[in-house]
Amino acid sequence: MLQGAKMLRSLLTLRQTSQRTINTTSCRQFKNRVPEKQKLFQEEDGLPVHLKGGVTDHLLYRTTMAVTVFGTIYAVYELFVAGMPKKQK
Amino acid sequence: MTHQTHLFHMVNPSPWPIMGAMAAMMLTVGLVLWFHCNLNLILFLGLISTLLIMFQWWRDIVRESTYLGHHTPPVQKGLRYGMILFITSEVFFFLGFFWAFYHSSLAPTPELGGQWPPTGITTLDPFEVPLLNTAVLLASGVTVTWAHHSLMEANRASAIHALILTIILGLYFTALQAMEYYEAPFTIADSSYGSTFFVATGFHGLHVIIGSTFLMTCLYRQTMHHFTSNHHFGFEAAAWYWHFVDVVWLFLYISIYWWGS
């Protein structure tokens, strides 16, 4: 009987704890971080907006630039090749 | 320290416009090379670069507005004009396909059997899945309006719920339409019936996907506290676009599915 009561109490405590945890977790996930972002992006560091977020911005920019420039040059090359007369046998 | 004394937005020099143009060239040239020279690398690179550029350009606009406060009332007015003009251009885009449909269907040629639908074409029953699709999109128009009112009343949870519902309805439409495409008894190659049907509904479906993506972005921004009760133009633009997609479907349903069957 005492064992049963103890188990019930621990079960109820677990339920309360998990509810509280879920509540605070979801609140923390959707906490308003806009003021922090505003502070970061309004820093007077002379960086343009597309690079102001940090290292990820620079990496993403370089990757995009690489793909775009390579692709454009390759496209022009293939157009040139396609425009050349085919070799006659 | 110099500060501007006017309300307009002097944008930082940005690489995205020129790179966007290069990506557009890669898409068009890539398509041609895929069709005619069996090369698909350039098309693939074009798609990758387009996605990367779109992400970064719009990310920068969010930074300029929400984090830097550059979207003053005159700037927002310009954005409203811009979105209206863009949607108007899309209206004309669809008008062309409706013109093609009515051109073929109002005076069916002898090659089609002199009738519309052409001989041999089994049309889709307009009162089955197409009617469900109509109900789904109309309902999504209601839920997006609910989301807007919730936003304006600063009811955060309600706005999120309504946005989620709108997106689910949009995805449901896409899934139903994909199933219809798979099960259809005719193909795009089946005379002008097939081509007008699949090109018009196909471009519409693409716009539903674009609109759903726009709404998903708004959902993300709403959860991140970007929108306020009186400043949420990104959401309004998404809602306008969504209503446009809904109206195009209504015209498609009446013209192609119902009258054309």
Short mmCIF file of C-alpha atoms in Angstrom, two decimals:
data_model
loop_
_atom_site.label_atom_id
_atom_site.label_comp_id
_atom_site.label_asym_id
_atom_site.label_seq_id
_atom_site.Cartn_x
_atom_site.Cartn_y
_atom_site.Cartn_z
CA MET A 1 0.00 0.00 0.00
CA LEU A 2 2.81 2.39 0.95
CA GLN A 3 4.78 1.33 -2.16
CA GLY A 4 1.73 2.05 -4.31
CA ALA A 5 1.31 5.51 -2.75
CA LYS A 6 5.00 6.29 -3.29
CA MET A 7 4.79 5.22 -6.94
CA LEU A 8 1.70 7.33 -7.48
CA ARG A 9 3.37 10.38 -5.92
CA SER A 10 6.51 9.99 -8.07
CA LEU A 11 4.33 9.54 -11.16
CA LEU A 12 2.42 12.74 -10.39
CA THR A 13 5.68 14.63 -9.74
CA LEU A 14 7.06 13.39 -13.06
CA ARG A 15 3.93 14.62 -14.83
CA GLN A 16 4.19 18.06 -13.23
CA THR A 17 7.91 18.33 -14.00
CA SER A 18 7.51 17.31 -17.64
CA GLN A 19 4.65 19.79 -18.10
CA ARG A 20 6.74 22.57 -16.62
CA THR A 21 9.73 21.62 -18.78
CA ILE A 22 7.66 21.55 -21.98
CA ASN A 23 6.14 24.91 -21.10
CA THR A 24 9.47 26.66 -20.50
CA THR A 25 11.11 24.95 -23.50
CA SER A 26 8.50 26.20 -25.96
CA CYS A 27 8.61 29.68 -24.44
CA ARG A 28 12.41 29.71 -24.77
CA GLN A 29 12.25 28.53 -28.42
CA PHE A 30 9.99 31.40 -29.43
CA LYS A 31 11.51 34.10 -27.24
CA ASN A 32 11.70 37.44 -28.99
CA ARG A 33 15.28 37.74 -30.19
CA VAL A 34 14.62 40.67 -32.54
CA PRO A 35 16.27 43.26 -30.22
CA GLU A 36 19.50 41.20 -30.20
CA LYS A 37 19.44 41.01 -33.99
CA GLN A 38 18.75 44.72 -34.24
CA LYS A 39 21.82 45.42 -32.09
CA LEU A 40 23.99 43.10 -34.21
CA PHE A 41 22.95 44.58 -37.54
CA GLN A 42 23.08 48.20 -36.38
CA GLU A 43 26.73 47.95 -35.31
CA GLU A 44 28.83 50.60 -37.02
CA ASP A 45 31.37 48.22 -38.59
CA GLY A 46 31.11 49.43 -42.19
CA LEU A 47 29.97 46.02 -43.44
CA PRO A 48 27.21 45.87 -46.06
CA VAL A 49 24.00 44.14 -45.02
CA HIS A 50 24.73 40.98 -47.02
CA LEU A 51 27.89 40.32 -44.98
CA LYS A 52 26.88 41.76 -41.62
CA GLY A 53 25.57 38.55 -40.07
CA GLY A 54 28.96 36.91 -39.56
CA VAL A 55 31.14 34.18 -41.01
CA THR A 56 28.21 32.24 -42.50
CA ASP A 57 27.36 35.27 -44.65
CA HIS A 58 30.86 35.34 -46.10
CA LEU A 59 30.88 31.57 -46.79
CA LEU A 60 27.47 31.63 -48.42
CA TYR A 61 28.44 34.67 -50.52
CA ARG A 62 31.65 33.08 -51.76
CA THR A 63 29.92 29.78 -52.58
CA THR A 64 27.16 31.57 -54.49
CA MET A 65 29.66 33.73 -56.35
CA ALA A 66 31.76 30.68 -57.28
CA VAL A 67 28.78 28.72 -58.62
CA THR A 68 27.39 31.72 -60.53
CA VAL A 69 30.66 32.88 -62.10
CA PHE A 70 31.71 29.36 -63.06
CA GLY A 71 28.28 28.58 -64.46
CA THR A 72 28.14 31.78 -66.50
CA ILE A 73 31.58 31.26 -68.03
CA TYR A 74 30.82 27.59 -68.76
CA ALA A 75 27.47 28.54 -70.32
CA VAL A 76 29.15 31.05 -72.65
CA TYR A 77 31.79 28.43 -73.54
CA GLU A 78 29.17 25.78 -74.40
CA LEU A 79 27.22 28.34 -76.46
CA PHE A 80 30.43 29.08 -78.38
CA VAL A 81 31.03 25.36 -78.97
CA ALA A 82 27.40 24.83 -80.04
CA GLY A 83 27.73 27.73 -82.47
CA MET A 84 30.85 26.36 -84.17
CA PRO A 85 30.33 24.37 -87.43
CA LYS A 86 30.56 20.58 -86.98
CA LYS A 87 33.57 18.81 -88.56
CA GLN A 88 32.64 17.29 -91.94
CA LYS A 89 33.79 13.67 -92.51
CA MET B 1 28.55 60.99 -37.88
CA THR B 2 26.16 61.51 -40.84
CA HIS B 3 22.53 60.48 -40.70
CA GLN B 4 19.99 60.70 -43.51
CA THR B 5 17.36 63.42 -43.12
CA HIS B 6 14.78 61.83 -45.44
CA LEU B 7 12.52 58.76 -45.18
CA PHE B 8 13.74 56.86 -48.23
CA HIS B 9 15.90 53.74 -48.30
CA MET B 10 19.43 54.11 -49.69
CA VAL B 11 20.26 50.43 -50.17
CA ASN B 12 23.81 49.13 -49.48
CA PRO B 13 25.64 48.02 -52.66
CA SER B 14 24.51 44.44 -53.23
CA PRO B 15 25.82 41.61 -55.40
CA TRP B 16 22.44 39.90 -55.74
CA PRO B 17 20.93 41.78 -58.71
CA ILE B 18 23.86 41.15 -61.08
CA MET B 19 24.26 37.58 -59.83
CA GLY B 20 20.53 37.04 -60.22
CA ALA B 21 20.82 38.11 -63.85
CA MET B 22 23.70 35.67 -64.38
CA ALA B 23 21.65 32.90 -62.76
CA ALA B 24 18.72 33.71 -65.07
CA MET B 25 21.07 33.37 -68.05
CA MET B 26 22.26 30.03 -66.72
CA LEU B 27 18.65 28.85 -66.45
CA THR B 28 17.72 29.84 -70.01
CA VAL B 29 20.97 28.69 -71.65
CA GLY B 30 20.85 25.57 -69.46
CA LEU B 31 17.37 24.72 -70.74
CA VAL B 32 18.47 25.13 -74.36
CA LEU B 33 21.57 23.00 -73.88
CA TRP B 34 19.50 20.35 -72.09
CA PHE B 35 16.94 20.23 -74.90
CA HIS B 36 19.37 20.29 -77.79
CA CYS B 37 22.81 19.14 -76.63
CA ASN B 38 22.06 16.63 -73.85
CA LEU B 39 23.92 18.77 -71.26
CA ASN B 40 22.25 19.34 -67.89
CA LEU B 41 25.07 20.70 -65.69
CA ILE B 42 24.42 24.37 -66.52
CA LEU B 43 20.69 24.04 -65.83
CA PHE B 44 21.48 22.36 -62.53
CA LEU B 45 24.00 25.07 -61.56
CA GLY B 46 21.47 27.71 -62.62
CA LEU B 47 18.82 26.25 -60.31
CA ILE B 48 21.29 26.07 -57.38
CA SER B 49 22.52 29.63 -57.87
CA THR B 50 18.94 30.96 -58.30
CA LEU B 51 17.88 29.38 -55.01
CA LEU B 52 20.97 30.65 -53.17
CA ILE B 53 20.53 34.18 -54.53
CA MET B 54 16.79 34.30 -53.75
CA PHE B 55 17.47 33.16 -50.19
CA GLN B 56 20.20 35.72 -49.56
CA TRP B 57 18.45 38.62 -51.30
CA TRP B 58 15.21 38.17 -49.34
CA ARG B 59 17.20 37.50 -46.14
CA ASP B 60 18.85 40.91 -46.67
CA ILE B 61 15.44 42.58 -47.14
CA VAL B 62 14.30 41.11 -43.79
CA ARG B 63 17.48 42.48 -42.21
CA GLU B 64 16.94 45.93 -43.75
CA SER B 65 13.34 46.09 -42.52
CA THR B 66 13.02 44.22 -39.23
CA TYR B 67 16.55 44.73 -37.92
CA LEU B 68 17.50 48.10 -39.46
CA GLY B 69 14.12 49.85 -39.67
CA HIS B 70 14.51 51.08 -43.24
CA HIS B 71 10.91 50.30 -44.24
CA THR B 72 9.36 53.66 -43.39
CA PRO B 73 5.81 54.48 -44.62
CA PRO B 74 6.95 55.89 -48.02
CA VAL B 75 9.20 52.86 -48.54
CA GLN B 76 6.35 50.51 -47.67
CA LYS B 77 4.10 52.38 -50.12
CA GLY B 78 6.63 51.69 -52.86
CA LEU B 79 6.73 48.02 -51.91
CA ARG B 80 2.92 47.87 -52.11
CA TYR B 81 2.96 49.40 -55.59
CA GLY B 82 5.68 46.92 -56.57
CA MET B 83 3.75 43.86 -55.40
CA ILE B 84 0.54 45.05 -57.09
CA LEU B 85 2.41 45.61 -60.36
CA PHE B 86 4.06 42.20 -60.12
CA ILE B 87 0.75 40.42 -59.51
CA THR B 88 -0.76 42.37 -62.43
CA SER B 89 2.05 41.10 -64.67
CA GLU B 90 1.25 37.55 -63.51
CA VAL B 91 -2.42 38.12 -64.39
CA PHE B 92 -1.33 38.93 -67.95
CA PHE B 93 0.88 35.83 -67.97
CA PHE B 94 -2.13 33.61 -67.22
CA LEU B 95 -4.33 35.60 -69.60
CA GLY B 96 -2.14 34.31 -72.43
CA PHE B 97 -2.83 30.70 -71.54
CA PHE B 98 -6.55 31.36 -71.20
CA TRP B 99 -6.42 33.03 -74.66
CA ALA B 100 -4.80 29.87 -76.05
CA PHE B 101 -7.45 27.70 -74.42
CA TYR B 102 -10.40 29.73 -75.74
CA HIS B 103 -8.77 30.02 -79.18
CA SER B 104 -8.61 26.21 -79.46
CA SER B 105 -11.90 25.39 -77.75
CA LEU B 106 -14.30 27.98 -79.22
CA ALA B 107 -13.57 26.93 -82.82
CA PRO B 108 -12.34 23.30 -82.68
CA THR B 109 -10.58 22.25 -85.90
CA PRO B 110 -11.41 19.18 -88.03
CA GLU B 111 -8.24 17.53 -86.66
CA LEU B 112 -9.94 17.53 -83.24
CA GLY B 113 -13.14 16.07 -84.69
CA GLY B 114 -14.76 19.50 -84.88
CA GLN B 115 -15.76 19.33 -81.22
CA TRP B 116 -14.56 20.26 -77.77
CA PRO B 117 -13.54 18.19 -75.88
CA PRO B 118 -11.81 16.64 -78.92
CA THR B 119 -12.78 13.12 -80.06
CA GLY B 120 -11.17 10.47 -77.93
CA ILE B 121 -10.47 12.70 -74.92
CA THR B 122 -11.94 11.50 -71.61
CA THR B 123 -12.21 14.61 -69.49
CA LEU B 124 -11.97 14.75 -65.70
CA ASP B 125 -15.30 14.94 -63.84
CA PRO B 126 -15.47 18.56 -62.61
CA PHE B 127 -17.55 17.50 -59.61
CA GLU B 128 -14.96 15.12 -58.20
CA VAL B 129 -11.38 16.11 -57.18
CA PRO B 130 -11.46 19.46 -59.05
CA LEU B 131 -14.47 20.54 -56.94
CA LEU B 132 -12.67 19.44 -53.77
CA ASN B 133 -9.66 21.47 -54.89
CA THR B 134 -11.92 24.50 -55.32
CA ALA B 135 -13.25 24.05 -51.77
CA VAL B 136 -9.72 23.63 -50.41
CA LEU B 137 -8.46 26.86 -51.98
CA LEU B 138 -11.56 28.85 -51.00
CA ALA B 139 -11.15 27.61 -47.41
CA SER B 140 -7.49 28.64 -47.50
CA GLY B 141 -8.62 32.13 -48.52
CA VAL B 142 -10.71 32.25 -45.36
CA THR B 143 -7.90 30.99 -43.12
CA VAL B 144 -5.38 33.48 -44.51
CA THR B 145 -7.86 36.30 -43.81
CA TRP B 146 -8.32 34.92 -40.29
CA ALA B 147 -4.52 34.99 -39.91
CA HIS B 148 -4.41 38.62 -41.03
CA HIS B 149 -7.10 39.73 -38.60
CA SER B 150 -5.35 37.84 -35.79
CA LEU B 151 -2.11 39.63 -36.68
CA MET B 152 -3.80 43.03 -36.64
CA GLU B 153 -5.34 42.24 -33.24
CA ALA B 154 -1.93 41.12 -31.92
CA ASN B 155 -3.32 37.64 -31.30
CA ARG B 156 -0.08 35.72 -31.74
CA ALA B 157 -1.29 32.16 -31.21
CA SER B 158 -4.34 32.59 -33.45
CA ALA B 159 -2.23 34.06 -36.25
CA ILE B 160 0.16 31.11 -36.08
CA HIS B 161 -2.68 28.57 -36.07
CA ALA B 162 -4.46 30.20 -39.01
CA LEU B 163 -1.21 30.42 -41.01
CA ILE B 164 -0.45 26.76 -40.36
CA LEU B 165 -3.96 25.81 -41.52
CA THR B 166 -3.56 27.89 -44.68
CA ILE B 167 -0.27 26.17 -45.49
CA ILE B 168 -1.74 22.71 -44.84
CA LEU B 169 -4.61 23.49 -47.22
CA GLY B 170 -2.14 24.68 -49.85
CA LEU B 171 -0.09 21.50 -49.53
CA TYR B 172 -3.29 19.41 -49.64
CA PHE B 173 -4.23 21.10 -52.93
CA THR B 174 -0.79 20.34 -54.36
CA ALA B 175 -0.98 16.69 -53.29
CA LEU B 176 -4.47 16.26 -54.77
CA GLN B 177 -3.41 17.90 -58.02
CA ALA B 178 -0.30 15.71 -58.24
CA MET B 179 -2.50 12.65 -57.83
CA GLU B 180 -4.88 13.93 -60.54
CA TYR B 181 -1.92 14.45 -62.91
CA TYR B 182 -0.74 10.90 -62.28
CA GLU B 183 -4.21 9.37 -62.80
CA ALA B 184 -5.31 11.55 -65.76
CA PRO B 185 -6.53 9.58 -68.82
CA PHE B 186 -4.82 12.08 -71.18
CA THR B 187 -1.32 13.55 -71.48
CA ILE B 188 0.20 16.89 -72.49
CA ALA B 189 0.79 15.40 -75.95
CA ASP B 190 -2.91 14.72 -76.55
CA SER B 191 -3.70 17.55 -78.99
CA SER B 192 -4.36 21.13 -77.95
CA TYR B 193 -6.61 19.80 -75.19
CA GLY B 194 -3.67 18.24 -73.39
CA SER B 195 -1.31 21.14 -73.94
CA THR B 196 -3.76 23.86 -72.85
CA PHE B 197 -4.84 21.78 -69.85
CA PHE B 198 -1.41 20.88 -68.51
CA VAL B 199 0.36 24.17 -69.28
CA ALA B 200 -2.39 26.30 -67.68
CA THR B 201 -2.96 24.07 -64.64
CA GLY B 202 0.74 23.29 -64.43
CA PHE B 203 1.77 26.94 -64.14
CA HIS B 204 -1.05 27.43 -61.65
CA GLY B 205 0.28 24.52 -59.57
CA LEU B 206 3.75 26.06 -59.65
CA HIS B 207 2.26 29.32 -58.33
CA VAL B 208 0.51 27.41 -55.53
CA ILE B 209 3.91 25.98 -54.53
CA ILE B 210 5.50 29.45 -54.68
CA GLY B 211 2.62 30.91 -52.63
CA SER B 212 2.85 28.12 -50.06
CA THR B 213 6.60 28.75 -49.72
CA PHE B 214 5.95 32.48 -49.23
CA LEU B 215 3.38 31.66 -46.51
CA MET B 216 5.82 29.25 -44.83
CA THR B 217 8.37 32.06 -44.71
CA CYS B 218 5.73 34.29 -43.11
CA LEU B 219 4.99 31.55 -40.55
CA TYR B 220 8.68 31.41 -39.66
CA ARG B 221 8.87 35.20 -39.35
CA GLN B 222 5.71 35.32 -37.23
CA THR B 223 7.12 32.74 -34.80
CA MET B 224 10.34 34.80 -34.63
CA HIS B 225 8.38 37.92 -33.63
CA HIS B 226 9.19 39.86 -36.81
CA PHE B 227 5.63 41.09 -37.43
CA THR B 228 3.85 43.75 -35.38
CA SER B 229 0.13 44.44 -35.32
CA ASN B 230 0.45 47.45 -37.63
CA HIS B 231 3.56 46.55 -39.67
CA HIS B 232 3.55 43.20 -41.44
CA PHE B 233 3.74 43.96 -45.15
CA GLY B 234 5.57 40.71 -45.95
CA PHE B 235 2.50 38.84 -44.72
CA GLU B 236 0.12 41.12 -46.64
CA ALA B 237 2.10 40.55 -49.84
CA ALA B 238 1.91 36.78 -49.28
CA ALA B 239 -1.84 37.02 -48.64
CA TRP B 240 -2.38 39.09 -51.83
CA TYR B 241 -0.41 36.53 -53.82
CA TRP B 242 -2.40 33.70 -52.27
CA HIS B 243 -5.75 35.33 -53.16
CA PHE B 244 -4.46 35.81 -56.74
CA VAL B 245 -3.60 32.08 -56.93
CA ASP B 246 -7.11 31.28 -55.65
CA VAL B 247 -8.80 33.51 -58.24
CA VAL B 248 -6.74 32.00 -61.08
CA TRP B 249 -7.92 28.55 -59.97
CA LEU B 250 -11.56 29.68 -60.02
CA PHE B 251 -11.12 30.84 -63.63
CA LEU B 252 -9.35 27.57 -64.50
CA TYR B 253 -12.10 25.52 -62.89
CA ILE B 254 -14.95 27.35 -64.62
CA SER B 255 -13.24 27.50 -68.05
CA ILE B 256 -11.21 24.32 -68.45
CA TYR B 257 -12.70 21.85 -65.99
CA TRP B 258 -16.38 22.77 -66.18
CA TRP B 259 -17.18 24.57 -69.46
CA GLY B 260 -14.47 22.64 -71.29
CA SER B 261 -15.74 19.17 -70.31
#
